[in-house]
PDB file of C-alpha atoms in Angstrom:
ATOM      1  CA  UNK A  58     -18.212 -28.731  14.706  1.00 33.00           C
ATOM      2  CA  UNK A  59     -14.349 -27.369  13.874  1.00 41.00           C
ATOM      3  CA  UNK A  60     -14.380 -30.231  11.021  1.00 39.00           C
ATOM      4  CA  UNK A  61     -17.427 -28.913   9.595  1.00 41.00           C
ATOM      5  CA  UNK A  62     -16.485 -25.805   9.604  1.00 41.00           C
ATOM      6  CA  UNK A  63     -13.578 -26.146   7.875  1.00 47.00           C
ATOM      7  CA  UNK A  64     -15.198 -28.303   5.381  1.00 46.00           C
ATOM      8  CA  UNK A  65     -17.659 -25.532   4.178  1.00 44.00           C
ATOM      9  CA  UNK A  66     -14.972 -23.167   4.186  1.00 54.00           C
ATOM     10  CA  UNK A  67     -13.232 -24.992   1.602  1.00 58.00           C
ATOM     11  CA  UNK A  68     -16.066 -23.999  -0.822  1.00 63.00           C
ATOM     12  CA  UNK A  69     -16.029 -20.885  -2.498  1.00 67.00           C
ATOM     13  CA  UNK A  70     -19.555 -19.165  -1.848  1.00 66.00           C
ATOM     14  CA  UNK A  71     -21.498 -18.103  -4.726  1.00 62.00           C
ATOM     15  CA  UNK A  72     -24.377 -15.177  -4.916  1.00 59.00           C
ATOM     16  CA  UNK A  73     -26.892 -18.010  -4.498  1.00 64.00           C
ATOM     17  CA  UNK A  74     -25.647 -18.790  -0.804  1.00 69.00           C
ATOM     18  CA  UNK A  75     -24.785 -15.212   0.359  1.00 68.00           C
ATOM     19  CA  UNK A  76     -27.835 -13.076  -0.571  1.00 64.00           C
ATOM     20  CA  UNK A  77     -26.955  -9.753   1.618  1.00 75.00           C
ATOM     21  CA  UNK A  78     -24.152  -7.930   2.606  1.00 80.00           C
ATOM     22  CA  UNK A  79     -25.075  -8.991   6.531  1.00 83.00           C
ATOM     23  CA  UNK A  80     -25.162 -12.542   5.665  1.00 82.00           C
ATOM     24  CA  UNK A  81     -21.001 -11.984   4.328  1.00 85.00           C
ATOM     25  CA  UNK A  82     -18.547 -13.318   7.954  1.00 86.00           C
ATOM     26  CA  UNK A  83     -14.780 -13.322   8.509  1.00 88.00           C
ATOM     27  CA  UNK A  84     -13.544 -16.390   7.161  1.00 86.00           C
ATOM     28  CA  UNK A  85     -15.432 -16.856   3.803  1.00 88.00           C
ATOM     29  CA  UNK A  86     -13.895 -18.466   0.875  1.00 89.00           C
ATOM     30  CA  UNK A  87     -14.643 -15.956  -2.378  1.00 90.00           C
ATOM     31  CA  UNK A  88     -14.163 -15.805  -5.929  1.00 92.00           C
ATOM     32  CA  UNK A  89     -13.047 -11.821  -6.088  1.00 94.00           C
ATOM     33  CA  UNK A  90     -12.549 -10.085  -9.847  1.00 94.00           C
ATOM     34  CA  UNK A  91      -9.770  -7.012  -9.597  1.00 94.00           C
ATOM     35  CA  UNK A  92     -11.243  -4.153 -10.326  1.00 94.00           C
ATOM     36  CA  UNK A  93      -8.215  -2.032 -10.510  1.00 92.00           C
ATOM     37  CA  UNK A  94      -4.756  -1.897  -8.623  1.00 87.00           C
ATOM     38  CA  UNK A  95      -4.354   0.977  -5.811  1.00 83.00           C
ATOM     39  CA  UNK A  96      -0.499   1.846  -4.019  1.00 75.00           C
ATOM     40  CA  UNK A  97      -1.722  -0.369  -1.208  1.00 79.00           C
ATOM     41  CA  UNK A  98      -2.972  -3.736  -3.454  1.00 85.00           C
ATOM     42  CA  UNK A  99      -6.118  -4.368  -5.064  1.00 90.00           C
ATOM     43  CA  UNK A 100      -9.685  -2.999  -5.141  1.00 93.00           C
ATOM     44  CA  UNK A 101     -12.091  -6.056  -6.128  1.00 94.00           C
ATOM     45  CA  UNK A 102     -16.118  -6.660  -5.902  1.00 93.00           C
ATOM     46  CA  UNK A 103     -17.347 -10.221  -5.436  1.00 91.00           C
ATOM     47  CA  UNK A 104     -20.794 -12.028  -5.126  1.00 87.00           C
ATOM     48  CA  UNK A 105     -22.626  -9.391  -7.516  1.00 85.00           C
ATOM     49  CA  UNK A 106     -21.031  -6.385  -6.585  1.00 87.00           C
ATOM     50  CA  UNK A 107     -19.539  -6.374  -3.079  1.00 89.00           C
ATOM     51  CA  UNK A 108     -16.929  -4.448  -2.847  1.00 91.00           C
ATOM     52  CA  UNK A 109     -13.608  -5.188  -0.962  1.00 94.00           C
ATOM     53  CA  UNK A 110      -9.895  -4.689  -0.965  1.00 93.00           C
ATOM     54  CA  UNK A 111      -6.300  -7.080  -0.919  1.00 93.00           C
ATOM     55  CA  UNK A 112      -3.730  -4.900   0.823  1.00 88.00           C
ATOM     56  CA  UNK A 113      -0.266  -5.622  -0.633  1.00 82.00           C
ATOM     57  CA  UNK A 114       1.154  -8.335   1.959  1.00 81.00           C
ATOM     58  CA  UNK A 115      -2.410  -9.863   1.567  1.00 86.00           C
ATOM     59  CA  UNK A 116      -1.190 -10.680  -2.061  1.00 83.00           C
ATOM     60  CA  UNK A 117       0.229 -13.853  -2.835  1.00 75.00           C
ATOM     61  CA  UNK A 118       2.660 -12.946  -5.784  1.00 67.00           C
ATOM     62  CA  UNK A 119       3.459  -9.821  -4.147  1.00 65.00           C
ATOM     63  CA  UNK A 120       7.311 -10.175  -4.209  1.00 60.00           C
ATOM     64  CA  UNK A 121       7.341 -11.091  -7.755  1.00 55.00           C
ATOM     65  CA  UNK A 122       9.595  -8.570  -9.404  1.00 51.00           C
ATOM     66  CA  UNK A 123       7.072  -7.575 -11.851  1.00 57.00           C
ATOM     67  CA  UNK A 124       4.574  -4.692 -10.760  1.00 65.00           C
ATOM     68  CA  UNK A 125       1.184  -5.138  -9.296  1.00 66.00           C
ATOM     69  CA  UNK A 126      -0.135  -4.014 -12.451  1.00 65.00           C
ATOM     70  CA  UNK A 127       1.212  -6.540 -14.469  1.00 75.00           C
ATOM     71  CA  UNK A 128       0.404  -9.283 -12.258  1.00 80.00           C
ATOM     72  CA  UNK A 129      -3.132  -8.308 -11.137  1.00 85.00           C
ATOM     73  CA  UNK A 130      -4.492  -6.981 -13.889  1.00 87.00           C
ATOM     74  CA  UNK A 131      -8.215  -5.650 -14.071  1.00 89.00           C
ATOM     75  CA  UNK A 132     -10.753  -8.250 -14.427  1.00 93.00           C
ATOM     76  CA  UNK A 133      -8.568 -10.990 -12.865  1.00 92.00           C
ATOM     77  CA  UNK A 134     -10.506 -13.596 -11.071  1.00 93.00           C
ATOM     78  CA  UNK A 135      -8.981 -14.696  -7.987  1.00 90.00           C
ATOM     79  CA  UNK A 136      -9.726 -17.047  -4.796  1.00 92.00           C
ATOM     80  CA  UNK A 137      -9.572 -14.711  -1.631  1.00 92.00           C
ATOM     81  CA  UNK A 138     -10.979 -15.158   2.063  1.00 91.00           C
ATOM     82  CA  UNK A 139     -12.653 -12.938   4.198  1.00 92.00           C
ATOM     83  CA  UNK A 140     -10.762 -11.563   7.090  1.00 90.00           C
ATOM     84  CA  UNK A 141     -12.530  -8.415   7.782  1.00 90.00           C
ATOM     85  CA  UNK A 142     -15.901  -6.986   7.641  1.00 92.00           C
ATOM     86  CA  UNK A 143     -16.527  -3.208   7.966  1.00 89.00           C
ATOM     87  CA  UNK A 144     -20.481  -2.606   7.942  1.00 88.00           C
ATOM     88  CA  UNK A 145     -20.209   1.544   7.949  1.00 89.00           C
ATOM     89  CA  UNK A 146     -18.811   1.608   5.088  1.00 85.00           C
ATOM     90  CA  UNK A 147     -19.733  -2.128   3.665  1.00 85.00           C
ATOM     91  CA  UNK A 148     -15.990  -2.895   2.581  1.00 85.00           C
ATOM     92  CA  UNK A 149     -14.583  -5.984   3.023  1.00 93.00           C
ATOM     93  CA  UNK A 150     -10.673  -7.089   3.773  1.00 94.00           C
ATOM     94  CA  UNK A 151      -9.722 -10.137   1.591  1.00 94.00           C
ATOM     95  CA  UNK A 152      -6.470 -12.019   1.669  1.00 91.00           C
ATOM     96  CA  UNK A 153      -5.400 -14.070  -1.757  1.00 89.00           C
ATOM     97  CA  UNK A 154      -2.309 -15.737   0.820  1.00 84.00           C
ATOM     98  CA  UNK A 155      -2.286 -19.415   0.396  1.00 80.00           C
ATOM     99  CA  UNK A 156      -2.195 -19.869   3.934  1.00 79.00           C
ATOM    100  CA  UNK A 157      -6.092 -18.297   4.274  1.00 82.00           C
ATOM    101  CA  UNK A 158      -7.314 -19.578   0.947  1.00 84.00           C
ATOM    102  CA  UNK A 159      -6.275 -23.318   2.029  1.00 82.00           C
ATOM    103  CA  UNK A 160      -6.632 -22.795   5.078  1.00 78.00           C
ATOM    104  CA  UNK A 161      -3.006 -24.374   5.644  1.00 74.00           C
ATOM    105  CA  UNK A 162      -1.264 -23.146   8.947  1.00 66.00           C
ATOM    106  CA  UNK A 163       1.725 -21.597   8.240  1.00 64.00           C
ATOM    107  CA  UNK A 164       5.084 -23.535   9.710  1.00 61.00           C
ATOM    108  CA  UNK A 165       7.766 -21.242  10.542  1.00 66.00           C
ATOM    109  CA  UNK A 166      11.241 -23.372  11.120  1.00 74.00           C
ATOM    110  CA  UNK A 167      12.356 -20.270  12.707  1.00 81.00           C
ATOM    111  CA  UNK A 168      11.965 -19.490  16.562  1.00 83.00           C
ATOM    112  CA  UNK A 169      12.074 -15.930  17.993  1.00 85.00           C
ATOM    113  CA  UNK A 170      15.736 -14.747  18.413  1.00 83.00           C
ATOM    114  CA  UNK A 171      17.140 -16.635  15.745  1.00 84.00           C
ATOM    115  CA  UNK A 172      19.802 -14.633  13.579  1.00 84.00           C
ATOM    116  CA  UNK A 173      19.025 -15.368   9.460  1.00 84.00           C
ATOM    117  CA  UNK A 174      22.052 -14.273   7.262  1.00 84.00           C
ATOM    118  CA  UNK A 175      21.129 -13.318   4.052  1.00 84.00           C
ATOM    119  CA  UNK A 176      17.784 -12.225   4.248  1.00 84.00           C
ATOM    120  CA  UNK A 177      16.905 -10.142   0.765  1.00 85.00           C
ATOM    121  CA  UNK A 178      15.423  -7.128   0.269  1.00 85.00           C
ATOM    122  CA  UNK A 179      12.340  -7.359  -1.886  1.00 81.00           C
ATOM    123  CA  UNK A 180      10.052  -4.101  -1.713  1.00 79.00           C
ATOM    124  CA  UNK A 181      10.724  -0.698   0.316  1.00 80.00           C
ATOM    125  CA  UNK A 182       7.961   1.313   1.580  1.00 78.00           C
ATOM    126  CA  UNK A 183       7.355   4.713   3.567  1.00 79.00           C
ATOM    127  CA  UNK A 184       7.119   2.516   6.596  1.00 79.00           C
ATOM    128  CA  UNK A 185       9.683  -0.160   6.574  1.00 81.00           C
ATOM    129  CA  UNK A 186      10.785  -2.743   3.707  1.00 83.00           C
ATOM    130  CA  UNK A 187       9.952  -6.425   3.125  1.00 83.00           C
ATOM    131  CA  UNK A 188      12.319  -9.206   3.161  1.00 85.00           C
ATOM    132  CA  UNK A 189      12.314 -12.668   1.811  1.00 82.00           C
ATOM    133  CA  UNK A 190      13.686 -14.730   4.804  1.00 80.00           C
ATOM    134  CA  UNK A 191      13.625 -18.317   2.591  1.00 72.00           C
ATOM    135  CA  UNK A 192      11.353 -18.861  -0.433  1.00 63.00           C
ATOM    136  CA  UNK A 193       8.340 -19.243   1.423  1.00 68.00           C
ATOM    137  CA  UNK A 194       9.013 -17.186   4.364  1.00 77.00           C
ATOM    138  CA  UNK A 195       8.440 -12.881   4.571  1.00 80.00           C
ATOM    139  CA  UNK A 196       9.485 -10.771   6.848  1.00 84.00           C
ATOM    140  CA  UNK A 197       8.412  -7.206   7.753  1.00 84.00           C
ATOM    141  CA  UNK A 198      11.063  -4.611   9.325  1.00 84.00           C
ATOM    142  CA  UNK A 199       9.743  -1.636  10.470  1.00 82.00           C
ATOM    143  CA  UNK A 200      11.806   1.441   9.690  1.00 80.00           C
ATOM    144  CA  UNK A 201      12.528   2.130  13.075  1.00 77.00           C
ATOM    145  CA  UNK A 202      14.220  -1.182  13.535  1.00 76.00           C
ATOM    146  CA  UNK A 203      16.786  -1.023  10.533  1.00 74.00           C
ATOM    147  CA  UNK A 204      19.294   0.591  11.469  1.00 63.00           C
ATOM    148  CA  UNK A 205      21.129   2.536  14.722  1.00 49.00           C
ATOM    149  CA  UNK A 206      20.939   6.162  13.292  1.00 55.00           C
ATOM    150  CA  UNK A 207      20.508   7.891  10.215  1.00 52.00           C
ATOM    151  CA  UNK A 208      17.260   5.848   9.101  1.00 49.00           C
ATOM    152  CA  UNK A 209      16.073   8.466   6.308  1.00 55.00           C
ATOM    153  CA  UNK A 210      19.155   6.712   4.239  1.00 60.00           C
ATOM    154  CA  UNK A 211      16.490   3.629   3.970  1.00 59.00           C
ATOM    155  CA  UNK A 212      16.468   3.844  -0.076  1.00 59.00           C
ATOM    156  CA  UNK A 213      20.274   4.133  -0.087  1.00 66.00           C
ATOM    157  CA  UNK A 214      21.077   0.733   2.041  1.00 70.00           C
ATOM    158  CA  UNK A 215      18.138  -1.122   1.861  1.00 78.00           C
ATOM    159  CA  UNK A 216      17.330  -1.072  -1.921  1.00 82.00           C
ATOM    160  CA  UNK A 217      15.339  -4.433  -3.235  1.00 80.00           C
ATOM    161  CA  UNK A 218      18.016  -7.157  -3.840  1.00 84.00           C
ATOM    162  CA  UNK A 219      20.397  -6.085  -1.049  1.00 85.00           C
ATOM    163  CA  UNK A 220      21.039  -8.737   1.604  1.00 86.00           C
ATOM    164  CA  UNK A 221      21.420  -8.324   5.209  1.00 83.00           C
ATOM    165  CA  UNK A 222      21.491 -10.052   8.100  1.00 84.00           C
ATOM    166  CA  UNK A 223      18.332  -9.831  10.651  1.00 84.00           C
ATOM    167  CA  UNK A 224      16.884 -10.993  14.028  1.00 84.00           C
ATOM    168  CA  UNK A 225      13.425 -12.661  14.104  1.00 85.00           C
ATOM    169  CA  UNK A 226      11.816 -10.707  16.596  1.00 85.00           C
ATOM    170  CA  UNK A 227       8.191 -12.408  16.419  1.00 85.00           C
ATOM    171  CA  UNK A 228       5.750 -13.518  14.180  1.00 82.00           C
ATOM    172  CA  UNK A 229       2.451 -11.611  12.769  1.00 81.00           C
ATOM    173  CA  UNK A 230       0.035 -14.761  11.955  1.00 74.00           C
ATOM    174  CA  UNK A 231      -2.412 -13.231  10.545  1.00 75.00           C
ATOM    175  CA  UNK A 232      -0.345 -11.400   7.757  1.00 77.00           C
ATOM    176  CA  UNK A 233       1.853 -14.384   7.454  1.00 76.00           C
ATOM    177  CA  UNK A 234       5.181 -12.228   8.489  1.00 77.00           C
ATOM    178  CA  UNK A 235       7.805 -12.533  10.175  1.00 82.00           C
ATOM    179  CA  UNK A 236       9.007  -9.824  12.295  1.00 83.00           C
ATOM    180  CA  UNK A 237      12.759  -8.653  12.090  1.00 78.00           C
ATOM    181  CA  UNK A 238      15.371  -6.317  12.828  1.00 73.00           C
ATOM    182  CA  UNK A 239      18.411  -5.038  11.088  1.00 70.00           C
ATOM    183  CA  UNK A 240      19.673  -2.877  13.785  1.00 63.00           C
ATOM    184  CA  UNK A 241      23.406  -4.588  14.209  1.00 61.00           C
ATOM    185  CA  UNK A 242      22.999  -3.840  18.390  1.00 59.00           C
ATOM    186  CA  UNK A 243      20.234  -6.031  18.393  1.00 58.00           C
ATOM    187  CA  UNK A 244      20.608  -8.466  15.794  1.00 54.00           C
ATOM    188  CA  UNK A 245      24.390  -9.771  17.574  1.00 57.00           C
ATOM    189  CA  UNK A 246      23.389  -8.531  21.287  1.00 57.00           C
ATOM    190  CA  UNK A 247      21.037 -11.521  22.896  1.00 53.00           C
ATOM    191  CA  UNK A 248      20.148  -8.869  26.118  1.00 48.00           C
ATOM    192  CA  UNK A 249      16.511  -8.198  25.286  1.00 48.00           C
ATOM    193  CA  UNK A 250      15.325 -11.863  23.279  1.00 47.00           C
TER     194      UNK A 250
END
């Protein structure tokens, strides 16, 4: 039944096989069209007007050094899967990663507690910055774990191209991230791994 599955997921659906909004589940393969870029990712509609969204680490080009703008333009057509439905508001959460579209399980050479020397620095945000561990591995450090003290100096040490060293902490599947820490306690002190 798990073969078969994943066989039909393969296929994108069209508006011939999903007909309503209730027949849409988690796990669909879709063809999505942008619809315009937001601070967050993409808006998009699919199968005849359904709309959904692409949150930034959802993207899969989103540490190319051009803006989102530039490399999702409006009226883009792109292969994205379902991961979440909400029916209140009948939005949908889409991921364009290569690891839902295929359906190929990502296979991280790192273990938790490993120390990574120069991991880069690719976007900031308000709640932590993203960092390219190898070329097909992200990470995610929260703002909280960057540094010992004074972490409102984020955009003055941790500015996109800057290289640290980190601590793999853990791994969020789902988003296809790896969890880190810049803290220099933690990333040389083995205590709490």
């Amino acid at each position: 039944l798990i073969l078969g599955l994943y066989a039909v997921g393969m296929k994108a659906l069209s508006e011939k096989t999903v007909t309503t909004f209730s027949s849409l589940t988690p796990g669909h393969l879709v063809n999505i069209t942008v619809k315009k870029q937001a601070a967050n990712g993409l808006r998009c509609t699919f199968l005849g007007g359904i709309l959904g969204s692409v949150h930034l680490i959802h993207l899969k080009d989103m540490y190319n050094s051009k803006s989102v703008l530039e490399v999702y333009p409006a009226k883009r057509k792109l292969a994205a899967r379902v991961l979440l439905i909400n029916p209140e508001n009948k939005t949908v959460l889409l991921s364009t990663l290569n690891c839902h579209v295929t359906m190929e399980t990502p296979c991280y050479q790192l273990k938790k507690g490993d120390v990574v020397e120069d991991v880069e620095v690719v976007r900031v945000t308000k709640r932590g910055v993203y960092v390219s561990l190898d070329d097909d591995i992200t990470g995610f450090v929260h703002l909280k774990k960057l540094q010992d003290k004074e972490t409102e100096k984020v955009g003055a040490n941790f500015k996109a191209g800057t290289q640290h060293k980190a601590r793999v902490m853990g791994f969020r599947v789902l988003d296809n991230l790896v969890s880190t820490i810049y803290t220099p306690d933690l990333v040389y002190y083995t205590r709490y791994l």
